[in-house]
Short mmCIF file of N, CA and C in Angstrom, two decimals:
data_model
loop_
_atom_site.label_atom_id
_atom_site.label_comp_id
_atom_site.label_asym_id
_atom_site.label_seq_id
_atom_site.Cartn_x
_atom_site.Cartn_y
_atom_site.Cartn_z
N GLN A 799 -13.49 22.89 -1.22
CA GLN A 799 -12.87 21.58 -1.00
C GLN A 799 -12.92 20.78 -2.30
N VAL A 800 -11.76 20.23 -2.67
CA VAL A 800 -11.68 19.46 -3.91
C VAL A 800 -12.43 18.13 -3.75
N GLN A 801 -13.21 17.80 -4.76
CA GLN A 801 -13.91 16.51 -4.78
C GLN A 801 -13.78 15.89 -6.16
N LEU A 802 -13.60 14.59 -6.19
CA LEU A 802 -13.61 13.81 -7.42
C LEU A 802 -14.74 12.80 -7.30
N VAL A 803 -15.69 12.85 -8.22
CA VAL A 803 -16.85 11.97 -8.17
C VAL A 803 -16.89 11.11 -9.42
N GLN A 804 -16.77 9.81 -9.24
CA GLN A 804 -16.69 8.89 -10.35
C GLN A 804 -18.06 8.33 -10.72
N SER A 805 -18.18 7.96 -11.99
CA SER A 805 -19.36 7.25 -12.48
C SER A 805 -18.93 6.35 -13.63
N GLY A 806 -19.83 5.45 -14.01
CA GLY A 806 -19.50 4.51 -15.06
C GLY A 806 -19.04 3.19 -14.48
N GLY A 807 -18.43 2.38 -15.29
CA GLY A 807 -18.01 1.05 -14.86
C GLY A 807 -19.13 0.05 -14.99
N GLY A 808 -18.92 -1.13 -14.40
CA GLY A 808 -19.92 -2.19 -14.48
C GLY A 808 -19.33 -3.48 -14.98
N SER A 809 -20.18 -4.33 -15.52
CA SER A 809 -19.76 -5.65 -15.99
C SER A 809 -19.93 -5.73 -17.50
N VAL A 810 -18.98 -6.38 -18.15
CA VAL A 810 -19.01 -6.50 -19.60
C VAL A 810 -18.28 -7.79 -19.99
N GLN A 811 -18.61 -8.31 -21.14
CA GLN A 811 -17.90 -9.49 -21.64
C GLN A 811 -16.60 -9.06 -22.31
N ALA A 812 -15.68 -9.98 -22.38
CA ALA A 812 -14.40 -9.71 -23.04
C ALA A 812 -14.63 -9.21 -24.46
N GLY A 813 -13.86 -8.18 -24.82
CA GLY A 813 -14.03 -7.57 -26.13
C GLY A 813 -14.94 -6.37 -26.12
N GLY A 814 -15.66 -6.18 -25.02
CA GLY A 814 -16.59 -5.07 -24.92
C GLY A 814 -15.92 -3.77 -24.53
N SER A 815 -16.75 -2.74 -24.34
CA SER A 815 -16.26 -1.40 -24.02
C SER A 815 -17.01 -0.82 -22.84
N LEU A 816 -16.33 0.03 -22.10
CA LEU A 816 -16.92 0.80 -21.02
C LEU A 816 -16.26 2.17 -20.99
N ARG A 817 -16.97 3.15 -20.43
CA ARG A 817 -16.39 4.47 -20.24
C ARG A 817 -16.55 4.88 -18.78
N LEU A 818 -15.46 5.30 -18.20
CA LEU A 818 -15.46 5.83 -16.84
C LEU A 818 -15.41 7.35 -16.88
N SER A 819 -16.11 7.98 -15.93
CA SER A 819 -16.10 9.43 -15.82
C SER A 819 -15.67 9.83 -14.42
N CYS A 820 -15.06 11.00 -14.34
CA CYS A 820 -14.62 11.53 -13.04
C CYS A 820 -14.84 13.04 -13.07
N ALA A 821 -15.89 13.50 -12.42
CA ALA A 821 -16.18 14.92 -12.34
C ALA A 821 -15.42 15.52 -11.16
N PHE A 822 -14.79 16.68 -11.37
CA PHE A 822 -14.00 17.26 -10.30
C PHE A 822 -14.46 18.68 -10.01
N PHE A 823 -14.46 19.01 -8.70
CA PHE A 823 -14.99 20.27 -8.21
C PHE A 823 -14.07 20.86 -7.16
N GLY A 824 -14.22 22.17 -6.97
CA GLY A 824 -13.60 22.82 -5.81
C GLY A 824 -12.14 23.17 -5.96
N TYR A 825 -11.57 23.02 -7.15
CA TYR A 825 -10.16 23.37 -7.33
C TYR A 825 -10.04 24.83 -7.71
N THR A 826 -8.84 25.39 -7.49
CA THR A 826 -8.65 26.79 -7.83
C THR A 826 -7.49 26.99 -8.80
N ASN A 827 -6.56 26.06 -8.84
CA ASN A 827 -5.40 26.23 -9.71
C ASN A 827 -5.77 25.94 -11.16
N SER A 828 -5.21 26.70 -12.08
CA SER A 828 -5.54 26.50 -13.49
C SER A 828 -4.81 25.31 -14.09
N HIS A 829 -3.73 24.87 -13.43
CA HIS A 829 -2.99 23.72 -13.93
C HIS A 829 -3.26 22.51 -13.03
N TYR A 830 -3.47 21.37 -13.65
CA TYR A 830 -3.65 20.16 -12.87
C TYR A 830 -3.22 18.93 -13.68
N ALA A 831 -2.86 17.91 -12.96
CA ALA A 831 -2.53 16.62 -13.55
C ALA A 831 -3.52 15.60 -13.01
N MET A 832 -3.93 14.68 -13.86
CA MET A 832 -4.93 13.69 -13.45
C MET A 832 -4.55 12.33 -14.00
N GLY A 833 -5.09 11.30 -13.38
CA GLY A 833 -4.79 9.96 -13.84
C GLY A 833 -5.86 8.97 -13.44
N TRP A 834 -5.79 7.84 -14.07
CA TRP A 834 -6.63 6.69 -13.74
C TRP A 834 -5.73 5.57 -13.21
N PHE A 835 -6.18 4.95 -12.13
CA PHE A 835 -5.45 3.85 -11.52
C PHE A 835 -6.42 2.69 -11.31
N ARG A 836 -5.87 1.51 -11.13
CA ARG A 836 -6.73 0.36 -10.85
C ARG A 836 -6.04 -0.57 -9.84
N GLN A 837 -6.89 -1.30 -9.14
CA GLN A 837 -6.38 -2.23 -8.15
C GLN A 837 -7.23 -3.49 -8.18
N GLY A 838 -6.60 -4.58 -8.60
CA GLY A 838 -7.28 -5.86 -8.61
C GLY A 838 -7.15 -6.55 -7.27
N PRO A 839 -7.93 -7.61 -7.04
CA PRO A 839 -7.88 -8.32 -5.76
C PRO A 839 -6.47 -8.83 -5.46
N GLY A 840 -5.95 -8.47 -4.32
CA GLY A 840 -4.64 -8.93 -3.92
C GLY A 840 -3.48 -8.29 -4.66
N LYS A 841 -3.76 -7.24 -5.40
CA LYS A 841 -2.71 -6.59 -6.19
C LYS A 841 -2.47 -5.17 -5.72
N LYS A 842 -1.30 -4.63 -6.09
CA LYS A 842 -1.02 -3.23 -5.79
C LYS A 842 -1.77 -2.33 -6.76
N ARG A 843 -1.99 -1.10 -6.32
CA ARG A 843 -2.62 -0.13 -7.21
C ARG A 843 -1.64 0.23 -8.31
N GLU A 844 -2.10 0.20 -9.56
CA GLU A 844 -1.23 0.47 -10.69
C GLU A 844 -1.80 1.60 -11.55
N GLY A 845 -0.90 2.36 -12.15
CA GLY A 845 -1.32 3.42 -13.05
C GLY A 845 -1.78 2.88 -14.38
N VAL A 846 -2.85 3.46 -14.89
CA VAL A 846 -3.43 3.04 -16.16
C VAL A 846 -3.18 4.10 -17.23
N ALA A 847 -3.51 5.35 -16.92
CA ALA A 847 -3.35 6.44 -17.88
C ALA A 847 -3.28 7.76 -17.12
N ALA A 848 -2.58 8.74 -17.70
CA ALA A 848 -2.43 10.03 -17.04
C ALA A 848 -2.39 11.14 -18.08
N ILE A 849 -2.79 12.35 -17.64
CA ILE A 849 -2.90 13.49 -18.55
C ILE A 849 -2.77 14.77 -17.73
N ASP A 850 -2.49 15.90 -18.39
CA ASP A 850 -2.51 17.15 -17.65
C ASP A 850 -3.42 18.16 -18.36
N SER A 851 -3.70 19.24 -17.68
CA SER A 851 -4.69 20.19 -18.15
C SER A 851 -4.22 21.00 -19.35
N ASP A 852 -2.90 21.12 -19.50
CA ASP A 852 -2.37 21.95 -20.57
C ASP A 852 -2.21 21.20 -21.88
N SER A 853 -2.26 19.87 -21.80
CA SER A 853 -2.06 19.03 -22.99
C SER A 853 -0.72 19.32 -23.66
N THR A 854 0.25 19.76 -22.89
CA THR A 854 1.59 20.00 -23.45
C THR A 854 2.41 18.73 -23.44
N VAL A 855 1.96 17.76 -22.68
CA VAL A 855 2.63 16.47 -22.58
C VAL A 855 1.69 15.41 -23.13
N ILE A 856 2.22 14.51 -23.94
CA ILE A 856 1.41 13.42 -24.47
C ILE A 856 0.90 12.57 -23.31
N PRO A 857 -0.37 12.22 -23.32
CA PRO A 857 -0.88 11.35 -22.25
C PRO A 857 -0.05 10.08 -22.12
N SER A 858 0.04 9.61 -20.90
CA SER A 858 0.84 8.43 -20.61
C SER A 858 -0.07 7.23 -20.36
N TYR A 859 0.33 6.07 -20.85
CA TYR A 859 -0.46 4.86 -20.68
C TYR A 859 0.42 3.70 -20.21
N ALA A 860 -0.17 2.85 -19.41
CA ALA A 860 0.51 1.61 -19.07
C ALA A 860 0.60 0.74 -20.33
N ASP A 861 1.66 -0.02 -20.45
CA ASP A 861 1.84 -0.87 -21.62
C ASP A 861 0.66 -1.81 -21.83
N SER A 862 0.10 -2.26 -20.75
CA SER A 862 -0.98 -3.25 -20.82
C SER A 862 -2.28 -2.71 -21.42
N VAL A 863 -2.41 -1.38 -21.51
CA VAL A 863 -3.66 -0.81 -22.04
C VAL A 863 -3.45 0.03 -23.29
N LYS A 864 -2.21 0.19 -23.71
CA LYS A 864 -1.94 1.00 -24.90
C LYS A 864 -2.68 0.46 -26.11
N GLY A 865 -3.30 1.37 -26.84
CA GLY A 865 -4.05 0.98 -28.03
C GLY A 865 -5.48 0.55 -27.73
N ARG A 866 -5.80 0.37 -26.45
CA ARG A 866 -7.17 -0.05 -26.08
C ARG A 866 -7.89 1.00 -25.24
N PHE A 867 -7.16 1.71 -24.40
CA PHE A 867 -7.76 2.71 -23.51
C PHE A 867 -7.37 4.11 -23.99
N THR A 868 -8.28 5.07 -23.77
CA THR A 868 -8.00 6.46 -24.10
C THR A 868 -8.43 7.35 -22.96
N ILE A 869 -7.51 8.19 -22.48
CA ILE A 869 -7.82 9.15 -21.44
C ILE A 869 -8.08 10.50 -22.09
N SER A 870 -9.06 11.24 -21.55
CA SER A 870 -9.36 12.55 -22.10
C SER A 870 -9.93 13.46 -21.02
N LEU A 871 -9.83 14.76 -21.28
CA LEU A 871 -10.34 15.78 -20.36
C LEU A 871 -11.33 16.67 -21.07
N ASP A 872 -12.47 16.91 -20.46
CA ASP A 872 -13.43 17.90 -20.95
C ASP A 872 -13.34 19.09 -20.01
N HIS A 873 -12.65 20.13 -20.46
CA HIS A 873 -12.43 21.29 -19.58
C HIS A 873 -13.73 22.01 -19.26
N ALA A 874 -14.62 22.09 -20.23
CA ALA A 874 -15.88 22.80 -20.01
C ALA A 874 -16.74 22.11 -18.96
N GLU A 875 -16.68 20.77 -18.94
CA GLU A 875 -17.49 20.00 -17.99
C GLU A 875 -16.71 19.61 -16.74
N ASN A 876 -15.43 19.97 -16.68
CA ASN A 876 -14.58 19.55 -15.55
C ASN A 876 -14.70 18.06 -15.30
N THR A 877 -14.53 17.31 -16.36
CA THR A 877 -14.68 15.87 -16.26
C THR A 877 -13.53 15.15 -16.96
N LEU A 878 -13.01 14.14 -16.29
CA LEU A 878 -11.98 13.27 -16.83
C LEU A 878 -12.65 11.97 -17.28
N TYR A 879 -12.23 11.45 -18.43
CA TYR A 879 -12.81 10.22 -18.95
C TYR A 879 -11.75 9.16 -19.17
N LEU A 880 -12.19 7.92 -19.14
CA LEU A 880 -11.36 6.80 -19.58
C LEU A 880 -12.23 5.91 -20.45
N GLN A 881 -11.97 5.94 -21.74
CA GLN A 881 -12.66 5.06 -22.67
C GLN A 881 -11.88 3.76 -22.75
N MET A 882 -12.55 2.66 -22.46
CA MET A 882 -11.90 1.35 -22.43
C MET A 882 -12.52 0.46 -23.48
N ASN A 883 -11.74 0.08 -24.46
CA ASN A 883 -12.19 -0.80 -25.54
C ASN A 883 -11.44 -2.11 -25.50
N SER A 884 -11.96 -3.10 -26.19
CA SER A 884 -11.32 -4.42 -26.26
C SER A 884 -10.94 -4.92 -24.88
N LEU A 885 -11.88 -4.84 -23.97
CA LEU A 885 -11.60 -5.20 -22.59
C LEU A 885 -11.28 -6.68 -22.45
N LYS A 886 -10.39 -6.96 -21.51
CA LYS A 886 -9.94 -8.32 -21.24
C LYS A 886 -10.25 -8.68 -19.78
N PRO A 887 -10.37 -9.96 -19.47
CA PRO A 887 -10.62 -10.34 -18.07
C PRO A 887 -9.57 -9.79 -17.11
N GLU A 888 -8.35 -9.64 -17.56
CA GLU A 888 -7.30 -9.10 -16.68
C GLU A 888 -7.46 -7.61 -16.42
N ASP A 889 -8.39 -6.96 -17.08
CA ASP A 889 -8.69 -5.56 -16.78
C ASP A 889 -9.63 -5.43 -15.58
N THR A 890 -10.14 -6.54 -15.10
CA THR A 890 -11.04 -6.52 -13.95
C THR A 890 -10.34 -5.94 -12.73
N ALA A 891 -10.94 -4.91 -12.16
CA ALA A 891 -10.33 -4.22 -11.01
C ALA A 891 -11.25 -3.11 -10.54
N MET A 892 -10.89 -2.55 -9.40
CA MET A 892 -11.51 -1.29 -8.96
C MET A 892 -10.69 -0.18 -9.59
N TYR A 893 -11.37 0.75 -10.24
CA TYR A 893 -10.70 1.84 -10.92
C TYR A 893 -10.91 3.14 -10.15
N TYR A 894 -9.84 3.91 -10.05
CA TYR A 894 -9.86 5.18 -9.32
C TYR A 894 -9.33 6.31 -10.20
N CYS A 895 -9.96 7.47 -10.12
CA CYS A 895 -9.35 8.65 -10.71
C CYS A 895 -8.59 9.40 -9.61
N ALA A 896 -7.61 10.17 -10.02
CA ALA A 896 -6.76 10.89 -9.08
C ALA A 896 -6.35 12.22 -9.69
N ALA A 897 -6.02 13.20 -8.83
CA ALA A 897 -5.66 14.52 -9.33
C ALA A 897 -4.75 15.26 -8.37
N ASP A 898 -3.98 16.15 -8.96
CA ASP A 898 -3.21 17.15 -8.21
C ASP A 898 -3.49 18.49 -8.86
N PHE A 899 -3.81 19.49 -8.03
CA PHE A 899 -4.08 20.82 -8.55
C PHE A 899 -2.97 21.76 -8.10
N ILE A 900 -1.79 21.49 -8.56
CA ILE A 900 -0.59 22.23 -8.17
C ILE A 900 0.16 22.62 -9.44
N GLU A 901 0.64 23.86 -9.48
CA GLU A 901 1.41 24.31 -10.62
C GLU A 901 2.62 23.41 -10.79
N GLY A 902 2.81 22.90 -12.01
CA GLY A 902 3.95 22.04 -12.25
C GLY A 902 3.71 20.57 -12.00
N SER A 903 2.48 20.21 -11.63
CA SER A 903 2.18 18.79 -11.42
C SER A 903 2.48 18.02 -12.69
N ALA A 904 3.15 16.88 -12.53
CA ALA A 904 3.60 16.12 -13.69
C ALA A 904 2.64 15.01 -14.05
N VAL A 905 2.60 14.71 -15.33
CA VAL A 905 1.86 13.54 -15.80
C VAL A 905 2.64 12.30 -15.36
N ARG A 906 1.99 11.42 -14.65
CA ARG A 906 2.73 10.28 -14.10
C ARG A 906 1.78 9.13 -13.80
N LEU A 907 2.33 7.94 -13.77
CA LEU A 907 1.54 6.74 -13.51
C LEU A 907 1.81 6.16 -12.13
N VAL A 908 2.41 6.95 -11.27
CA VAL A 908 2.62 6.49 -9.90
C VAL A 908 1.51 7.07 -9.03
N PRO A 909 1.02 6.31 -8.06
CA PRO A 909 -0.14 6.74 -7.26
C PRO A 909 0.22 7.75 -6.17
N SER A 910 0.85 8.85 -6.56
CA SER A 910 1.29 9.85 -5.59
C SER A 910 0.42 11.10 -5.63
N PHE A 911 -0.80 10.98 -6.12
CA PHE A 911 -1.69 12.12 -6.21
C PHE A 911 -2.33 12.42 -4.85
N ASN A 912 -2.74 13.68 -4.68
CA ASN A 912 -3.32 14.09 -3.40
C ASN A 912 -4.81 13.83 -3.29
N TYR A 913 -5.51 13.82 -4.42
CA TYR A 913 -6.96 13.67 -4.39
C TYR A 913 -7.38 12.44 -5.18
N TRP A 914 -8.37 11.73 -4.63
CA TRP A 914 -8.81 10.47 -5.22
C TRP A 914 -10.33 10.39 -5.28
N GLY A 915 -10.82 9.74 -6.36
CA GLY A 915 -12.24 9.45 -6.43
C GLY A 915 -12.59 8.26 -5.55
N GLN A 916 -13.87 7.96 -5.50
CA GLN A 916 -14.35 6.92 -4.58
C GLN A 916 -14.15 5.51 -5.12
N GLY A 917 -13.80 5.39 -6.39
CA GLY A 917 -13.59 4.08 -6.99
C GLY A 917 -14.85 3.54 -7.65
N THR A 918 -14.64 2.79 -8.72
CA THR A 918 -15.75 2.15 -9.41
C THR A 918 -15.27 0.79 -9.93
N GLN A 919 -16.12 -0.22 -9.81
CA GLN A 919 -15.73 -1.57 -10.17
C GLN A 919 -15.92 -1.81 -11.66
N VAL A 920 -14.92 -2.43 -12.27
CA VAL A 920 -15.01 -2.90 -13.65
C VAL A 920 -14.77 -4.40 -13.63
N THR A 921 -15.71 -5.16 -14.17
CA THR A 921 -15.60 -6.62 -14.21
C THR A 921 -15.75 -7.08 -15.65
N VAL A 922 -14.75 -7.81 -16.13
CA VAL A 922 -14.76 -8.31 -17.50
C VAL A 922 -14.78 -9.83 -17.44
N SER A 923 -15.80 -10.42 -18.02
CA SER A 923 -15.94 -11.88 -18.01
C SER A 923 -15.50 -12.46 -19.35
N SER A 924 -14.97 -13.67 -19.27
CA SER A 924 -14.47 -14.30 -20.50
C SER A 924 -15.57 -15.05 -21.22
#
């Protein structure tokens, strides 16, 4: 059974950095697509960054985080990361990792993935 287990997050002042981790288990397909999403209070879930296992497609980022956030995959550790730098109060949200373990899964910032992590809170104070 596929599982995504998140860690990291917390509270930080504006301008600070945090790193989110998402360990994934139980998959069998060699190709997968993964992403990070966030949902602030009263807001829709939005895509933050996305990547695939083959690295044949350049990772995708929301305009609001380009140049500040970096998504990466550690294949040996089966872990997805989101490095967040220069954090702003508007980055405050619950962050979720997501994955599809299907051949041909596309890198995308829409929340149409089949598997989701449990979520982790990121709070940025001004």
